[in-house]
PDB file of C-alpha atoms in Angstrom:
ATOM      1  CA  MET E 676       9.469   0.631  42.997  1.00  0.00           C
ATOM      2  CA  PRO E 677      12.882   2.144  41.797  1.00  0.00           C
ATOM      3  CA  PRO E 678      13.929   2.248  38.164  1.00  0.00           C
ATOM      4  CA  ARG E 679      15.444  -0.883  36.381  1.00  0.00           C
ATOM      5  CA  SER E 680      19.496  -0.551  37.027  1.00  0.00           C
ATOM      6  CA  ILE E 681      22.045  -1.354  34.677  1.00  0.00           C
ATOM      7  CA  VAL E 682      23.460  -5.009  34.875  1.00  0.00           C
ATOM      8  CA  LYS E 683      26.297  -4.986  32.170  1.00  0.00           C
ATOM      9  CA  LYS E 684      27.928  -2.484  29.761  1.00  0.00           C
ATOM     10  CA  PHE E 685      29.590  -2.953  26.493  1.00  0.00           C
ATOM     11  CA  LEU E 686      31.356  -0.350  24.302  1.00  0.00           C
ATOM     12  CA  ALA E 687      30.877  -1.797  20.625  1.00  0.00           C
ATOM     13  CA  ARG E 688      33.824  -1.321  18.915  1.00  0.00           C
ATOM     14  CA  PRO E 689      34.127  -0.991  15.190  1.00  0.00           C
ATOM     15  CA  GLN E 690      35.020  -4.584  12.957  1.00  0.00           C
ATOM     16  CA  HIS E 691      34.246  -5.130   9.481  1.00  0.00           C
ATOM     17  CA  GLU E 692      31.089  -7.092   8.056  1.00  0.00           C
ATOM     18  CA  GLY E 693      29.224  -7.851   4.403  1.00  0.00           C
ATOM     19  CA  PHE E 694      31.507  -6.247   1.568  1.00  0.00           C
ATOM     20  CA  GLY E 695      33.618  -3.383   2.687  1.00  0.00           C
ATOM     21  CA  ALA E 696      31.150  -2.296   5.422  1.00  0.00           C
ATOM     22  CA  VAL E 697      32.035  -1.355   9.022  1.00  0.00           C
ATOM     23  CA  VAL E 698      29.363  -2.040  12.182  1.00  0.00           C
ATOM     24  CA  ARG E 699      29.827  -1.901  15.663  1.00  0.00           C
ATOM     25  CA  ARG E 700      28.086  -4.804  16.868  1.00  0.00           C
ATOM     26  CA  SER E 701      26.834  -4.627  20.615  1.00  0.00           C
ATOM     27  CA  ILE E 702      24.393  -7.466  20.895  1.00  0.00           C
ATOM     28  CA  GLY E 703      25.856 -10.941  18.870  1.00  0.00           C
ATOM     29  CA  ARG E 704      29.384 -10.622  19.774  1.00  0.00           C
ATOM     30  CA  PHE E 705      31.382 -12.842  21.694  1.00  0.00           C
ATOM     31  CA  GLU E 706      30.823 -11.681  25.217  1.00  0.00           C
ATOM     32  CA  LEU E 707      26.378 -11.246  24.504  1.00  0.00           C
ATOM     33  CA  ARG E 708      25.350 -13.616  22.203  1.00  0.00           C
ATOM     34  CA  TYR E 709      21.552 -13.866  22.587  1.00  0.00           C
ATOM     35  CA  PHE E 710      19.578 -11.728  24.938  1.00  0.00           C
ATOM     36  CA  ASP E 711      15.711 -12.734  24.640  1.00  0.00           C
ATOM     37  CA  PRO E 712      14.409 -12.095  21.985  1.00  0.00           C
ATOM     38  CA  PHE E 713      17.438  -9.823  20.452  1.00  0.00           C
ATOM     39  CA  LEU E 714      19.984 -11.745  18.142  1.00  0.00           C
ATOM     40  CA  VAL E 715      21.694  -8.038  16.854  1.00  0.00           C
ATOM     41  CA  LEU E 716      22.075  -5.323  17.378  1.00  0.00           C
ATOM     42  CA  ASP E 717      24.456  -3.109  14.665  1.00  0.00           C
ATOM     43  CA  GLU E 718      25.512  -0.071  13.957  1.00  0.00           C
ATOM     44  CA  PHE E 719      26.254   0.470  11.061  1.00  0.00           C
ATOM     45  CA  SER E 720      28.616   2.701   8.313  1.00  0.00           C
ATOM     46  CA  VAL E 721      29.382   1.766   4.574  1.00  0.00           C
ATOM     47  CA  SER E 722      30.687   3.990   2.223  1.00  0.00           C
ATOM     48  CA  ALA E 723      29.900   2.847  -1.907  1.00  0.00           C
ATOM     49  CA  PRO E 724      31.190   0.555  -3.130  1.00  0.00           C
ATOM     50  CA  ALA E 725      30.775  -1.406   0.105  1.00  0.00           C
ATOM     51  CA  GLY E 726      27.500  -2.564   1.385  1.00  0.00           C
ATOM     52  CA  PHE E 727      25.782  -5.866   1.784  1.00  0.00           C
ATOM     53  CA  PRO E 728      25.246  -7.405  -1.719  1.00  0.00           C
ATOM     54  CA  ASP E 729      22.718 -10.255  -2.263  1.00  0.00           C
ATOM     55  CA  HIS E 730      22.476 -12.755   1.266  1.00  0.00           C
ATOM     56  CA  PRO E 731      19.890 -14.745   3.294  1.00  0.00           C
ATOM     57  CA  HIS E 732      18.090 -15.070   6.522  1.00  0.00           C
ATOM     58  CA  ARG E 733      15.469 -17.251   8.071  1.00  0.00           C
ATOM     59  CA  GLY E 734      13.392 -17.154  10.996  1.00  0.00           C
ATOM     60  CA  PHE E 735      13.307 -13.926  12.667  1.00  0.00           C
ATOM     61  CA  GLU E 736      13.147 -10.145  11.814  1.00  0.00           C
ATOM     62  CA  THR E 737      15.224  -7.332  10.639  1.00  0.00           C
ATOM     63  CA  VAL E 738      14.924  -3.542  11.499  1.00  0.00           C
ATOM     64  CA  THR E 739      16.678  -1.380   9.462  1.00  0.00           C
ATOM     65  CA  TYR E 740      16.696   2.585  11.227  1.00  0.00           C
ATOM     66  CA  MET E 741      18.277   5.160   9.135  1.00  0.00           C
ATOM     67  CA  LEU E 742      20.613   7.601  10.776  1.00  0.00           C
ATOM     68  CA  GLN E 743      22.492   9.381   7.955  1.00  0.00           C
ATOM     69  CA  GLY E 744      22.447   9.040   4.249  1.00  0.00           C
ATOM     70  CA  ALA E 745      20.132   6.511   2.261  1.00  0.00           C
ATOM     71  CA  VAL E 746      20.454   2.361   1.817  1.00  0.00           C
ATOM     72  CA  THR E 747      18.732   0.660  -1.471  1.00  0.00           C
ATOM     73  CA  HIS E 748      16.850  -2.370  -1.007  1.00  0.00           C
ATOM     74  CA  GLU E 749      15.868  -5.657  -3.377  1.00  0.00           C
ATOM     75  CA  ASP E 750      15.234  -9.093  -3.116  1.00  0.00           C
ATOM     76  CA  PHE E 751      14.188 -11.699  -4.796  1.00  0.00           C
ATOM     77  CA  GLU E 752      10.396 -11.105  -4.205  1.00  0.00           C
ATOM     78  CA  GLY E 753      10.732  -7.881  -6.377  1.00  0.00           C
ATOM     79  CA  HIS E 754      10.548  -5.926  -3.747  1.00  0.00           C
ATOM     80  CA  LYS E 755      12.937  -2.574  -3.917  1.00  0.00           C
ATOM     81  CA  GLY E 756      12.980   0.447  -1.939  1.00  0.00           C
ATOM     82  CA  THR E 757      15.280   3.493  -0.222  1.00  0.00           C
ATOM     83  CA  ILE E 758      15.313   4.398   2.974  1.00  0.00           C
ATOM     84  CA  LYS E 759      16.529   7.417   3.519  1.00  0.00           C
ATOM     85  CA  ALA E 760      17.571   9.644   7.226  1.00  0.00           C
ATOM     86  CA  GLY E 761      14.984   8.690   9.518  1.00  0.00           C
ATOM     87  CA  ASP E 762      12.782   6.331   7.561  1.00  0.00           C
ATOM     88  CA  LEU E 763      12.529   2.249   9.147  1.00  0.00           C
ATOM     89  CA  GLN E 764      12.046  -0.896   7.196  1.00  0.00           C
ATOM     90  CA  TRP E 765      10.376  -3.742   9.316  1.00  0.00           C
ATOM     91  CA  MET E 766      11.498  -6.861   7.674  1.00  0.00           C
ATOM     92  CA  THR E 767      10.080  -9.954   8.876  1.00  0.00           C
ATOM     93  CA  ALA E 768      12.277 -12.690   6.861  1.00  0.00           C
ATOM     94  CA  GLY E 769      10.149 -15.620   7.865  1.00  0.00           C
ATOM     95  CA  ARG E 770      10.477 -18.960   6.091  1.00  0.00           C
ATOM     96  CA  GLY E 771      13.222 -17.286   4.027  1.00  0.00           C
ATOM     97  CA  ILE E 772      14.494 -13.862   1.689  1.00  0.00           C
ATOM     98  CA  VAL E 773      17.718 -12.895   0.284  1.00  0.00           C
ATOM     99  CA  HIS E 774      18.200  -9.653  -0.988  1.00  0.00           C
ATOM    100  CA  SER E 775      20.881  -6.656  -0.561  1.00  0.00           C
ATOM    101  CA  GLU E 776      21.604  -3.653   0.877  1.00  0.00           C
ATOM    102  CA  MET E 777      23.743  -1.008  -0.469  1.00  0.00           C
ATOM    103  CA  PRO E 778      24.582   2.414  -0.106  1.00  0.00           C
ATOM    104  CA  ALA E 779      21.983   4.931  -2.315  1.00  0.00           C
ATOM    105  CA  ALA E 780      23.837   8.371  -1.790  1.00  0.00           C
ATOM    106  CA  GLU E 781      26.995  10.155  -1.422  1.00  0.00           C
ATOM    107  CA  GLY E 782      28.888   9.929   1.295  1.00  0.00           C
ATOM    108  CA  THR E 783      28.743   7.795   4.868  1.00  0.00           C
ATOM    109  CA  GLN E 784      25.616   5.668   5.380  1.00  0.00           C
ATOM    110  CA  LYS E 785      24.378   5.621   8.808  1.00  0.00           C
ATOM    111  CA  GLY E 786      21.827   3.368  10.569  1.00  0.00           C
ATOM    112  CA  LEU E 787      20.971   0.445  13.429  1.00  0.00           C
ATOM    113  CA  GLN E 788      20.019  -2.537  12.108  1.00  0.00           C
ATOM    114  CA  LEU E 789      18.353  -4.721  14.669  1.00  0.00           C
ATOM    115  CA  TRP E 790      16.921  -8.531  14.611  1.00  0.00           C
ATOM    116  CA  ILE E 791      14.693  -9.917  16.677  1.00  0.00           C
ATOM    117  CA  ASN E 792      13.760 -13.644  16.929  1.00  0.00           C
ATOM    118  CA  LEU E 793      10.413 -15.576  15.861  1.00  0.00           C
ATOM    119  CA  SER E 794       8.800 -18.145  17.915  1.00  0.00           C
ATOM    120  CA  SER E 795       9.003 -21.496  16.473  1.00  0.00           C
ATOM    121  CA  LYS E 796       5.425 -20.756  15.152  1.00  0.00           C
ATOM    122  CA  HIS E 797       6.236 -17.426  13.567  1.00  0.00           C
ATOM    123  CA  LYS E 798       9.969 -18.837  11.924  1.00  0.00           C
ATOM    124  CA  MET E 799       8.491 -20.162   9.078  1.00  0.00           C
ATOM    125  CA  ILE E 800       5.452 -17.547   7.897  1.00  0.00           C
ATOM    126  CA  GLN E 801       5.188 -15.929   4.792  1.00  0.00           C
ATOM    127  CA  PRO E 802       7.507 -12.830   3.995  1.00  0.00           C
ATOM    128  CA  ARG E 803       6.558  -9.236   4.814  1.00  0.00           C
ATOM    129  CA  TYR E 804       7.774  -5.768   4.962  1.00  0.00           C
ATOM    130  CA  GLN E 805       6.593  -2.881   7.147  1.00  0.00           C
ATOM    131  CA  GLU E 806       8.110   0.105   5.483  1.00  0.00           C
ATOM    132  CA  ILE E 807       7.363   3.792   7.268  1.00  0.00           C
ATOM    133  CA  PRO E 808       8.921   6.642   6.051  1.00  0.00           C
ATOM    134  CA  SER E 809      10.652   9.070   8.767  1.00  0.00           C
ATOM    135  CA  GLU E 810       7.331  12.208   8.233  1.00  0.00           C
ATOM    136  CA  ASN E 811       5.150   8.862   9.006  1.00  0.00           C
ATOM    137  CA  ILE E 812       7.031   8.156  12.863  1.00  0.00           C
ATOM    138  CA  ALA E 813       5.264   8.965  15.827  1.00  0.00           C
ATOM    139  CA  GLU E 814       7.060  11.307  17.782  1.00  0.00           C
ATOM    140  CA  ALA E 815       6.385  13.677  21.039  1.00  0.00           C
ATOM    141  CA  THR E 816       8.021  16.096  22.820  1.00  0.00           C
ATOM    142  CA  LYS E 817       7.912  17.095  26.791  1.00  0.00           C
ATOM    143  CA  ASP E 818      10.027  19.003  29.032  1.00  0.00           C
ATOM    144  CA  GLY E 819      13.304  18.987  26.754  1.00  0.00           C
ATOM    145  CA  ILE E 820      12.648  15.580  25.540  1.00  0.00           C
ATOM    146  CA  LYS E 821      11.896  14.655  21.870  1.00  0.00           C
ATOM    147  CA  VAL E 822      10.827  10.168  21.421  1.00  0.00           C
ATOM    148  CA  ARG E 823      10.494   8.902  18.042  1.00  0.00           C
ATOM    149  CA  ILE E 824       8.349   5.739  18.282  1.00  0.00           C
ATOM    150  CA  ILE E 825       9.344   3.564  15.732  1.00  0.00           C
ATOM    151  CA  ALA E 826       7.463   0.544  18.009  1.00  0.00           C
ATOM    152  CA  GLY E 827       5.747   0.653  21.258  1.00  0.00           C
ATOM    153  CA  GLU E 828       4.645   4.059  22.845  1.00  0.00           C
ATOM    154  CA  SER E 829       5.974   6.612  24.624  1.00  0.00           C
ATOM    155  CA  LEU E 830       4.620  10.056  26.159  1.00  0.00           C
ATOM    156  CA  GLY E 831       0.881   9.600  24.955  1.00  0.00           C
ATOM    157  CA  LYS E 832       1.867   8.149  21.241  1.00  0.00           C
ATOM    158  CA  LYS E 833       1.977   5.460  19.608  1.00  0.00           C
ATOM    159  CA  SER E 834       3.509   3.313  16.866  1.00  0.00           C
ATOM    160  CA  ALA E 835       2.126   2.241  13.769  1.00  0.00           C
ATOM    161  CA  ILE E 836       3.867  -1.286  13.705  1.00  0.00           C
ATOM    162  CA  TYR E 837       2.619  -4.266  13.984  1.00  0.00           C
ATOM    163  CA  THR E 838       5.381  -6.824  16.234  1.00  0.00           C
ATOM    164  CA  ARG E 839       4.820 -10.582  16.117  1.00  0.00           C
ATOM    165  CA  THR E 840       7.391 -10.920  18.324  1.00  0.00           C
ATOM    166  CA  PRO E 841       5.613  -7.927  21.375  1.00  0.00           C
ATOM    167  CA  THR E 842       8.715  -5.349  20.635  1.00  0.00           C
ATOM    168  CA  MET E 843       9.421  -1.263  22.119  1.00  0.00           C
ATOM    169  CA  TYR E 844      11.910   1.010  20.234  1.00  0.00           C
ATOM    170  CA  LEU E 845      11.885   4.173  21.120  1.00  0.00           C
ATOM    171  CA  ASP E 846      14.216   6.735  20.086  1.00  0.00           C
ATOM    172  CA  PHE E 847      15.226   9.595  22.452  1.00  0.00           C
ATOM    173  CA  THR E 848      16.685  12.995  22.743  1.00  0.00           C
ATOM    174  CA  LEU E 849      17.421  14.843  26.074  1.00  0.00           C
ATOM    175  CA  LYS E 850      18.035  18.253  25.903  1.00  0.00           C
ATOM    176  CA  GLN E 851      20.980  19.627  28.698  1.00  0.00           C
ATOM    177  CA  GLY E 852      19.245  19.396  31.946  1.00  0.00           C
ATOM    178  CA  SER E 853      16.157  16.976  31.053  1.00  0.00           C
ATOM    179  CA  HIS E 854      14.939  13.964  33.302  1.00  0.00           C
ATOM    180  CA  LEU E 855      13.434  11.198  32.035  1.00  0.00           C
ATOM    181  CA  GLN E 856      11.516   8.426  33.020  1.00  0.00           C
ATOM    182  CA  GLN E 857      10.066   6.052  30.341  1.00  0.00           C
ATOM    183  CA  PRO E 858       7.692   2.680  31.633  1.00  0.00           C
ATOM    184  CA  ILE E 859       8.755  -0.362  30.165  1.00  0.00           C
ATOM    185  CA  PRO E 860       6.197  -3.677  30.265  1.00  0.00           C
ATOM    186  CA  LYS E 861       7.509  -5.526  33.414  1.00  0.00           C
ATOM    187  CA  SER E 862       7.784  -9.243  30.903  1.00  0.00           C
ATOM    188  CA  TYR E 863       9.743  -7.510  29.092  1.00  0.00           C
ATOM    189  CA  ASN E 864      13.534  -7.529  28.537  1.00  0.00           C
ATOM    190  CA  ALA E 865      15.149  -4.137  27.244  1.00  0.00           C
ATOM    191  CA  PHE E 866      18.859  -2.164  26.658  1.00  0.00           C
ATOM    192  CA  VAL E 867      20.106   1.331  25.779  1.00  0.00           C
ATOM    193  CA  TYR E 868      22.010   1.990  23.164  1.00  0.00           C
ATOM    194  CA  VAL E 869      23.716   5.338  23.083  1.00  0.00           C
ATOM    195  CA  LEU E 870      24.231   7.127  19.792  1.00  0.00           C
ATOM    196  CA  GLU E 871      25.430  10.754  20.714  1.00  0.00           C
ATOM    197  CA  GLY E 872      26.455  12.659  24.026  1.00  0.00           C
ATOM    198  CA  GLU E 873      26.479  11.144  27.866  1.00  0.00           C
ATOM    199  CA  GLY E 874      23.565  10.805  29.839  1.00  0.00           C
ATOM    200  CA  ILE E 875      23.119   9.251  33.529  1.00  0.00           C
ATOM    201  CA  PHE E 876      21.362   6.063  33.396  1.00  0.00           C
ATOM    202  CA  GLY E 877      19.375   4.142  36.268  1.00  0.00           C
ATOM    203  CA  PRO E 878      18.425   5.033  39.382  1.00  0.00           C
ATOM    204  CA  HIS E 879      21.223   6.770  41.055  1.00  0.00           C
ATOM    205  CA  GLU E 880      21.319  10.145  39.803  1.00  0.00           C
ATOM    206  CA  GLU E 881      24.924  10.447  41.444  1.00  0.00           C
ATOM    207  CA  SER E 882      26.283   7.613  38.619  1.00  0.00           C
ATOM    208  CA  SER E 883      28.809   8.186  36.369  1.00  0.00           C
ATOM    209  CA  SER E 884      27.752   8.937  32.910  1.00  0.00           C
ATOM    210  CA  ILE E 885      27.971   6.625  29.473  1.00  0.00           C
ATOM    211  CA  GLY E 886      28.941   7.829  26.436  1.00  0.00           C
ATOM    212  CA  ALA E 887      28.158   6.699  22.430  1.00  0.00           C
ATOM    213  CA  HIS E 888      28.361   3.693  21.449  1.00  0.00           C
ATOM    214  CA  ASN E 889      27.617   2.062  24.736  1.00  0.00           C
ATOM    215  CA  LEU E 890      25.251  -0.497  25.527  1.00  0.00           C
ATOM    216  CA  LEU E 891      23.470  -1.344  28.612  1.00  0.00           C
ATOM    217  CA  LEU E 892      21.553  -4.201  29.999  1.00  0.00           C
ATOM    218  CA  LEU E 893      18.757  -3.304  32.083  1.00  0.00           C
ATOM    219  CA  SER E 894      18.035  -5.508  35.279  1.00  0.00           C
ATOM    220  CA  GLY E 895      14.724  -7.429  34.626  1.00  0.00           C
ATOM    221  CA  SER E 896      13.083  -5.756  37.494  1.00  0.00           C
ATOM    222  CA  GLY E 897      12.011  -1.889  38.350  1.00  0.00           C
ATOM    223  CA  ASP E 898       9.867   0.112  37.174  1.00  0.00           C
ATOM    224  CA  GLY E 899      10.666   1.336  33.847  1.00  0.00           C
ATOM    225  CA  LEU E 900      14.313   3.534  33.149  1.00  0.00           C
ATOM    226  CA  GLU E 901      14.801   6.419  34.894  1.00  0.00           C
ATOM    227  CA  VAL E 902      17.661   8.678  32.480  1.00  0.00           C
ATOM    228  CA  TRP E 903      19.724  12.312  33.211  1.00  0.00           C
ATOM    229  CA  ASN E 904      21.440  14.837  30.624  1.00  0.00           C
ATOM    230  CA  LYS E 905      23.489  16.437  33.243  1.00  0.00           C
ATOM    231  CA  SER E 906      26.217  17.606  29.762  1.00  0.00           C
ATOM    232  CA  THR E 907      26.214  20.507  27.820  1.00  0.00           C
ATOM    233  CA  LYS E 908      25.210  19.027  24.602  1.00  0.00           C
ATOM    234  CA  PRO E 909      22.242  16.563  23.643  1.00  0.00           C
ATOM    235  CA  LEU E 910      21.845  13.033  24.499  1.00  0.00           C
ATOM    236  CA  ARG E 911      20.523  10.390  22.152  1.00  0.00           C
ATOM    237  CA  PHE E 912      20.115   6.853  22.786  1.00  0.00           C
ATOM    238  CA  ILE E 913      17.441   3.939  22.042  1.00  0.00           C
ATOM    239  CA  LEU E 914      15.985   2.103  24.537  1.00  0.00           C
ATOM    240  CA  VAL E 915      14.589  -1.047  23.312  1.00  0.00           C
ATOM    241  CA  GLY E 916      12.864  -4.089  24.443  1.00  0.00           C
ATOM    242  CA  GLY E 917      10.890  -7.283  23.772  1.00  0.00           C
ATOM    243  CA  GLU E 918       8.968 -10.009  24.967  1.00  0.00           C
ATOM    244  CA  PRO E 919      11.549 -12.559  25.849  1.00  0.00           C
ATOM    245  CA  LEU E 920      10.740 -16.243  23.629  1.00  0.00           C
ATOM    246  CA  GLY E 921      12.117 -18.723  26.472  1.00  0.00           C
ATOM    247  CA  GLU E 922      13.131 -21.403  22.943  1.00  0.00           C
ATOM    248  CA  PRO E 923      15.886 -22.606  22.250  1.00  0.00           C
ATOM    249  CA  VAL E 924      18.377 -20.900  19.731  1.00  0.00           C
ATOM    250  CA  ALA E 925      20.162 -22.828  17.019  1.00  0.00           C
ATOM    251  CA  GLN E 926      21.759 -20.274  14.675  1.00  0.00           C
ATOM    252  CA  LEU E 927      24.259 -20.438  12.034  1.00  0.00           C
ATOM    253  CA  GLY E 928      24.643 -16.795  10.626  1.00  0.00           C
ATOM    254  CA  PRO E 929      21.226 -15.059   8.781  1.00  0.00           C
ATOM    255  CA  PHE E 930      19.493 -18.320   9.425  1.00  0.00           C
ATOM    256  CA  VAL E 931      18.018 -18.448  13.339  1.00  0.00           C
ATOM    257  CA  MET E 932      16.052 -21.528  14.083  1.00  0.00           C
ATOM    258  CA  ASN E 933      15.113 -23.955  17.560  1.00  0.00           C
ATOM    259  CA  THR E 934      17.204 -27.042  16.719  1.00  0.00           C
ATOM    260  CA  GLN E 935      20.193 -27.950  15.303  1.00  0.00           C
ATOM    261  CA  GLN E 936      18.001 -30.328  13.091  1.00  0.00           C
ATOM    262  CA  GLU E 937      15.911 -27.692  11.612  1.00  0.00           C
ATOM    263  CA  ILE E 938      19.207 -25.346  10.367  1.00  0.00           C
ATOM    264  CA  ASP E 939      20.785 -28.064   8.457  1.00  0.00           C
ATOM    265  CA  GLN E 940      17.208 -28.386   6.406  1.00  0.00           C
ATOM    266  CA  THR E 941      17.569 -24.687   6.354  1.00  0.00           C
ATOM    267  CA  VAL E 942      21.026 -25.421   4.937  1.00  0.00           C
ATOM    268  CA  GLU E 943      19.599 -28.074   2.744  1.00  0.00           C
ATOM    269  CA  ASP E 944      16.542 -26.057   1.403  1.00  0.00           C
ATOM    270  CA  PHE E 945      19.149 -23.078   0.616  1.00  0.00           C
ATOM    271  CA  ASP E 946      21.501 -24.993  -1.547  1.00  0.00           C
ATOM    272  CA  ASN E 947      18.490 -26.682  -3.505  1.00  0.00           C
ATOM    273  CA  TYR E 948      16.691 -23.649  -4.015  1.00  0.00           C
ATOM    274  CA  THR E 949      13.261 -24.880  -2.006  1.00  0.00           C
ATOM    275  CA  ASN E 950      11.427 -24.391   0.718  1.00  0.00           C
ATOM    276  CA  GLY E 951      10.887 -20.964   0.328  1.00  0.00           C
ATOM    277  CA  PHE E 952      14.333 -20.006  -1.364  1.00  0.00           C
ATOM    278  CA  GLU E 953      12.968 -21.506  -5.341  1.00  0.00           C
ATOM    279  CA  LYS E 954      13.767 -17.820  -6.584  1.00  0.00           C
ATOM    280  CA  ALA E 955      17.238 -17.370  -5.242  1.00  0.00           C
ATOM    281  CA  LYS E 956      18.365 -19.629  -8.140  1.00  0.00           C
ATOM    282  CA  HIS E 957      18.187 -17.045 -10.686  1.00  0.00           C
ATOM    283  CA  TRP E 958      17.876 -13.704  -9.377  1.00  0.00           C
ATOM    284  CA  ARG E 959      20.802 -11.693  -8.744  1.00  0.00           C
ATOM    285  CA  SER E 960      20.282  -8.249  -7.460  1.00  0.00           C
ATOM    286  CA  GLN E 961      21.431  -5.010  -9.181  1.00  0.00           C
ATOM    287  CA  ALA E 962      23.592  -4.331  -7.241  1.00  0.00           C
ATOM    288  CA  ARG E 963      25.390  -7.330  -7.297  1.00  0.00           C
ATOM    289  CA  ILE E 964      24.997  -7.564 -10.865  1.00  0.00           C
ATOM    290  CA  GLY E 965      27.099  -4.080 -11.007  1.00  0.00           C
ATOM    291  CA  LEU E 966      29.717  -6.075  -8.832  1.00  0.00           C
ATOM    292  CA  ASP E 967      30.144  -8.961 -11.049  1.00  0.00           C
ATOM    293  CA  TYR E 968      31.527  -6.659 -13.313  1.00  0.00           C
TER     294      TYR E 968
END
């Protein structure tokens, strides 16, 4: 069977988000509200004092992968930590979390944040974190290809991350002249997001090259992904795939449930500090306290 083809291509343009931050949003914008099970993909760029001060989540997971600089995270459960370039944080918001994400270094902090939906049976589970420093992320190299395995497996190596919604997340760098063939589980929806350089994606080697900040949605049928780097510079991209949930989606900003009634209940829980949001009543992040002054 030939490899998967590209069915849609979007250029992610900069927009403002949070408190003075800039994001390139490719999933979660008006042309592509949802790509089951993926809710949002942001390539973010933020410099102090800008950032993402105290805000809630319920019903999904956020995956933050740092590309440059560092970001400090703290939440109302007392969890606090800093992730630096190459580090990963996989946060399951579940029934509710309120947290902040703010720059922790000089200059510009850059990274990717992916929101992965949770099935109805997992939306109200207890929040949890999986944090992996860069040196503990599995890597493999072969024939001019380097891959960092954030979730799933590639080139014979596996990630240690547990994905409640079955997910693959691979960070590839291809040297000039290299050629990749990467399997994708047949049931997964999958996409590519180009970070640096340009490459040829899909079944036809003679296709036009595609450059940075483009999101490529892959067809549902086909035998994995095929990529060529025929340029003079390295090509870096992520390949992400996940098992579709096939459930209705009701979303209000950072709250993602299955029905409008559940969204109404979530807003009520948040406003009244109940059902998972109890600690939000008296909590302010150190970042927020600084902004208030």
